């Protein structure tokens, strides 16, 4: 308990602001946002939206935040007569901005697609459909390292069997190799969020099924092989999470701190990535607050987007001391 108290007072939020990306939204339902900082310092977010998850009208939408204000959402990608899912935005380190997404009637049957932009999301290439079995980043942003190395958390949600994988690129995301599956402690794990611990030591944090806790796996060869996953002390109600390694070396997690349900939505901080201290409750009202995406911008600010009751995408900006 003494250690917990010492850790608890070592971090606080210096500032917090929140806003909806759009109000009203362009569709009745929305979910699964992603966020990226652009070269200009603007932000861009994307999500899937339509009549409801899995409906054939669901498309990928996006919005840009310029000069502190979100611009009207625009449609980024649509597949004919089939739902789209889980967009992920990221820079590959060679000047390209990528948008990966999935399409299909369900996660058990989906295929991945990707588009790229040379002008930070003003214009986009045509969608390219990926070969069966490759998905790119499945929900959380990938880890982008020097010299073209990108490590993406991926997963498969087969009937009654979930498995997490890692997809690895050494040519700035042009081609990928698949590594795994990573053995879960119990049940299944999906949607890993990958961070760098030090050098070739990487770690991912994953959503779990039966374990009801966030699970973690380590790689000591830059993402080629991975340890069996183990449970952490953080609960997980079978819902998406995100983790970033801050510029000061600490780890920040955004997740639902409950074994069932999708409220509350919380921030926790850690010095070592294993032992966590509660930092902030972002949402605690009844409803669903889920699938957060988080980045630390070049100015040190933390930006988080998440699903707000399946009706809106909310953006929260915090500075951690």
XYZ file of C-alpha atoms in Angstrom:
321
model
C 0.000 0.000 0.000
C 2.858 2.392 0.735
C 4.302 1.802 -2.739
C 0.892 2.443 -4.294
C 0.603 5.763 -2.480
C 4.047 6.872 -3.636
C 3.203 6.040 -7.231
C -0.218 7.631 -6.995
C 1.151 11.078 -6.176
C 3.902 10.901 -8.822
C 1.542 11.663 -11.716
C -1.321 14.065 -12.298
C -3.115 15.819 -15.128
C -1.950 19.374 -15.672
C -4.877 20.128 -17.987
C -7.829 18.423 -19.619
C -10.264 19.508 -22.332
C -12.916 17.504 -24.163
C -15.154 17.959 -27.189
C -17.146 15.984 -29.706
C -15.510 15.579 -33.099
C -18.880 16.487 -34.640
C -22.301 17.233 -33.195
C -24.445 16.033 -34.807
C -22.557 13.182 -36.422
C -23.179 12.360 -40.092
C -24.582 8.892 -39.259
C -26.893 7.508 -36.533
C -24.200 5.179 -35.175
C -20.399 5.388 -34.977
C -17.592 3.397 -33.388
C -13.889 2.447 -33.328
C -11.992 5.691 -33.833
C -8.310 6.186 -34.615
C -6.213 9.347 -34.311
C -2.948 10.604 -35.797
C -0.907 13.805 -35.700
C -0.221 15.254 -39.149
C 3.016 16.887 -40.283
C 1.407 20.317 -39.935
C 0.525 19.688 -36.296
C -3.138 19.198 -37.191
C -4.916 16.085 -35.961
C -6.897 13.601 -37.999
C -9.330 11.005 -36.755
C -11.330 8.295 -38.501
C -14.074 5.871 -37.459
C -16.765 3.659 -38.942
C -20.312 4.951 -39.103
C -23.716 4.095 -40.538
C -27.078 2.732 -39.445
C -25.395 0.346 -37.008
C -22.375 -1.923 -36.615
C -22.280 -4.536 -39.347
C -24.930 -2.886 -41.499
C -24.125 -2.686 -45.228
C -24.187 1.134 -45.273
C -21.357 1.469 -42.734
C -18.444 3.446 -44.203
C -15.168 4.901 -42.929
C -15.469 8.574 -41.995
C -12.797 11.064 -41.000
C -12.288 14.593 -39.735
C -9.358 16.972 -39.406
C -8.674 19.301 -36.477
C -7.120 22.556 -37.638
C -6.301 25.527 -35.403
C -8.012 23.823 -32.475
C -11.297 23.185 -34.290
C -12.657 20.012 -35.843
C -13.674 20.373 -39.473
C -16.862 18.717 -40.821
C -16.535 14.932 -41.268
C -16.032 13.469 -44.730
C -16.431 9.950 -46.052
C -13.030 8.329 -46.626
C -13.827 4.778 -47.733
C -16.837 2.649 -48.604
C -17.163 -0.903 -49.898
C -20.160 -1.843 -52.081
C -23.059 -3.278 -50.063
C -20.898 -4.484 -47.171
C -19.908 -3.072 -43.788
C -16.523 -1.533 -43.031
C -14.760 -1.799 -39.668
C -11.897 -0.595 -37.461
C -9.931 2.080 -39.344
C -6.313 2.722 -38.325
C -4.347 5.829 -39.336
C -0.551 6.029 -39.102
C 2.545 7.470 -40.758
C 4.977 4.872 -42.067
C 8.084 7.051 -41.725
C 8.647 7.636 -45.447
C 6.209 10.490 -45.947
C 3.083 8.393 -46.464
C -0.041 8.472 -44.309
C -1.815 5.110 -44.303
C -5.426 4.190 -43.628
C -6.065 0.510 -42.959
C -9.593 -0.802 -42.471
C -11.567 -4.027 -42.653
C -14.698 -4.901 -44.630
C -17.110 -7.834 -44.477
C -20.295 -9.005 -42.767
C -18.543 -9.729 -39.433
C -15.091 -9.898 -37.804
C -15.109 -13.650 -38.470
C -15.440 -13.024 -42.214
C -13.744 -9.722 -42.897
C -10.952 -8.793 -45.300
C -8.486 -5.927 -44.892
C -8.005 -2.944 -47.176
C -5.656 0.012 -47.188
C -5.232 3.438 -48.773
C -2.357 5.911 -48.678
C -1.954 9.656 -48.910
C 1.065 11.763 -49.898
C -0.500 15.043 -48.727
C -1.451 14.130 -45.142
C -4.985 13.039 -45.884
C -6.132 15.723 -48.309
C -6.293 13.186 -51.151
C -6.131 9.391 -51.044
C -5.170 6.510 -53.297
C -7.711 3.943 -54.381
C -8.327 1.188 -51.853
C -6.132 -1.897 -52.123
C -7.523 -5.176 -50.788
C -4.977 -7.220 -48.820
C -4.353 -10.959 -49.332
C -6.300 -13.340 -47.115
C -4.710 -13.660 -43.678
C -3.041 -10.236 -43.626
C -4.803 -7.383 -41.857
C -2.241 -4.751 -40.926
C -3.049 -2.959 -37.678
C -6.271 -4.598 -36.540
C -7.515 -1.753 -34.305
C -4.757 0.019 -32.363
C -2.027 2.052 -34.046
C 1.167 0.191 -34.997
C 4.602 0.857 -33.546
C 6.689 2.722 -36.135
C 10.456 2.470 -35.619
C 13.474 3.758 -37.594
C 14.721 2.285 -40.887
C 11.291 1.229 -42.116
C 10.414 -1.160 -39.280
C 6.709 -1.229 -38.381
C 5.161 -3.661 -35.886
C 1.373 -3.985 -35.962
C -0.831 -5.763 -33.468
C -3.218 -8.060 -35.323
C -5.684 -10.788 -34.413
C -8.224 -13.284 -35.689
C -11.703 -13.726 -34.219
C -12.657 -17.195 -35.438
C -15.715 -18.975 -34.083
C -15.078 -19.790 -30.426
C -11.342 -19.131 -30.822
C -9.519 -15.793 -30.670
C -5.821 -15.375 -31.349
C -3.428 -12.423 -31.421
C -0.651 -12.088 -33.977
C 1.919 -9.511 -34.949
C 2.459 -8.311 -38.498
C 5.907 -6.905 -39.180
C 7.205 -4.760 -42.036
C 10.808 -3.764 -42.755
C 10.042 -1.639 -45.838
C 7.862 1.163 -44.460
C 4.661 -0.893 -44.632
C 4.817 -1.979 -48.251
C 5.012 -5.703 -47.407
C 4.342 -7.648 -44.215
C 5.248 -10.916 -42.491
C 3.062 -12.551 -39.873
C 4.317 -13.770 -36.491
C 2.387 -15.835 -33.956
C -0.089 -16.740 -32.723
C 0.818 -15.504 -29.260
C -0.319 -18.011 -26.654
C -2.972 -16.513 -24.333
C -3.184 -17.292 -20.608
C -6.861 -18.328 -20.819
C -9.480 -18.005 -23.502
C -8.357 -15.630 -26.235
C -6.742 -12.237 -26.761
C -7.180 -9.766 -29.625
C -6.402 -6.217 -30.770
C -2.882 -5.725 -29.346
C -1.389 -2.271 -28.770
C 2.407 -2.372 -29.291
C 5.019 -0.218 -27.522
C 8.817 -0.164 -27.386
C 10.366 -0.890 -23.996
C 14.012 -0.467 -24.993
C 15.923 -1.359 -28.146
C 14.638 -4.649 -29.547
C 12.482 -5.239 -26.458
C 8.875 -4.640 -27.509
C 5.666 -5.286 -25.602
C 2.036 -5.502 -26.482
C -1.086 -5.071 -24.382
C -4.202 -6.926 -25.541
C -7.909 -7.180 -24.921
C -8.947 -10.512 -23.409
C -11.939 -12.806 -23.390
C -12.150 -15.209 -20.432
C -9.200 -13.746 -18.525
C -11.144 -10.490 -17.973
C -7.835 -8.632 -17.652
C -5.527 -6.797 -19.995
C -2.868 -9.260 -21.140
C 0.741 -8.554 -22.066
C 3.405 -10.270 -24.182
C 7.062 -9.367 -24.769
C 9.409 -9.652 -27.729
C 13.184 -9.392 -27.399
C 14.001 -9.519 -31.113
C 12.076 -6.511 -32.452
C 8.797 -8.342 -32.914
C 9.801 -11.643 -34.510
C 9.115 -13.948 -31.542
C 6.870 -13.326 -28.535
C 6.483 -14.734 -25.037
C 3.234 -16.397 -23.983
C 0.820 -13.696 -22.878
C 0.248 -13.122 -19.181
C -2.423 -11.227 -17.286
C -1.804 -7.787 -15.792
C -3.486 -6.221 -12.795
C -5.746 -4.089 -15.016
C -9.292 -5.405 -15.606
C -10.711 -5.733 -19.104
C -14.383 -6.291 -20.022
C -13.565 -7.747 -23.446
C -13.240 -4.267 -24.943
C -10.595 -2.322 -26.845
C -7.667 -0.594 -25.123
C -4.687 1.546 -26.080
C -1.272 2.130 -24.506
C 1.466 4.661 -25.267
C 5.036 4.933 -24.030
C 5.389 8.578 -23.049
C 8.387 10.705 -23.949
C 9.484 10.608 -20.290
C 9.512 6.793 -20.300
C 6.291 6.150 -18.412
C 3.433 4.061 -19.795
C -0.110 5.400 -20.149
C -3.120 3.120 -20.649
C -6.687 4.030 -21.567
C -9.218 1.269 -20.897
C -12.465 0.315 -19.133
C -11.578 -0.363 -15.486
C -14.235 -3.011 -14.946
C -14.505 -6.753 -15.703
C -17.873 -6.350 -17.451
C -19.546 -3.466 -19.257
C -18.050 -0.490 -21.073
C -18.226 2.187 -18.433
C -16.221 3.674 -16.732
C -13.445 4.697 -19.127
C -10.155 5.276 -17.339
C -6.531 6.358 -17.573
C -3.789 4.578 -15.623
C -0.056 5.278 -15.541
C 2.967 3.093 -14.851
C 6.694 3.529 -14.422
C 7.555 -0.010 -15.537
C 4.598 -1.153 -17.648
C 3.634 -3.798 -15.077
C 2.425 -1.931 -11.987
C -0.286 0.646 -12.599
C -1.694 3.635 -10.748
C -5.156 5.107 -11.439
C -4.809 8.557 -13.006
C -8.199 9.764 -14.233
C -11.756 8.608 -14.896
C -12.740 10.023 -18.279
C -16.345 8.766 -18.230
C -18.450 7.191 -15.496
C -22.097 7.761 -16.482
C -24.282 4.865 -17.651
C -23.767 3.962 -21.294
C -20.926 2.797 -23.509
C -17.567 4.610 -23.609
C -15.219 2.353 -25.468
C -12.576 1.587 -28.078
C -10.191 4.416 -27.191
C -7.310 5.468 -29.418
C -4.439 7.477 -27.940
C -1.291 9.283 -29.106
C 1.246 11.664 -27.600
C 1.711 14.601 -29.953
C 5.022 16.311 -30.694
C 4.219 19.033 -28.123
C 3.751 16.418 -25.384
C -0.043 16.625 -25.219
C -2.001 13.382 -25.032
C -4.906 13.062 -27.471
C -7.584 10.414 -26.978
C -10.625 9.658 -29.106
C -13.290 7.126 -28.160
C -16.832 5.962 -28.799
C -19.419 7.946 -26.851
C -22.601 5.852 -26.465
C -22.261 4.685 -30.087
C -23.676 8.087 -31.036
C -20.588 10.299 -31.232
C -16.803 10.287 -31.247
C -15.315 12.249 -28.360
C -11.867 13.845 -28.271
C -10.042 14.435 -24.983
C -6.784 16.354 -24.671
C -4.673 15.994 -21.524
C -1.209 16.887 -20.313
C 0.347 14.499 -17.824
C 2.755 15.825 -15.185
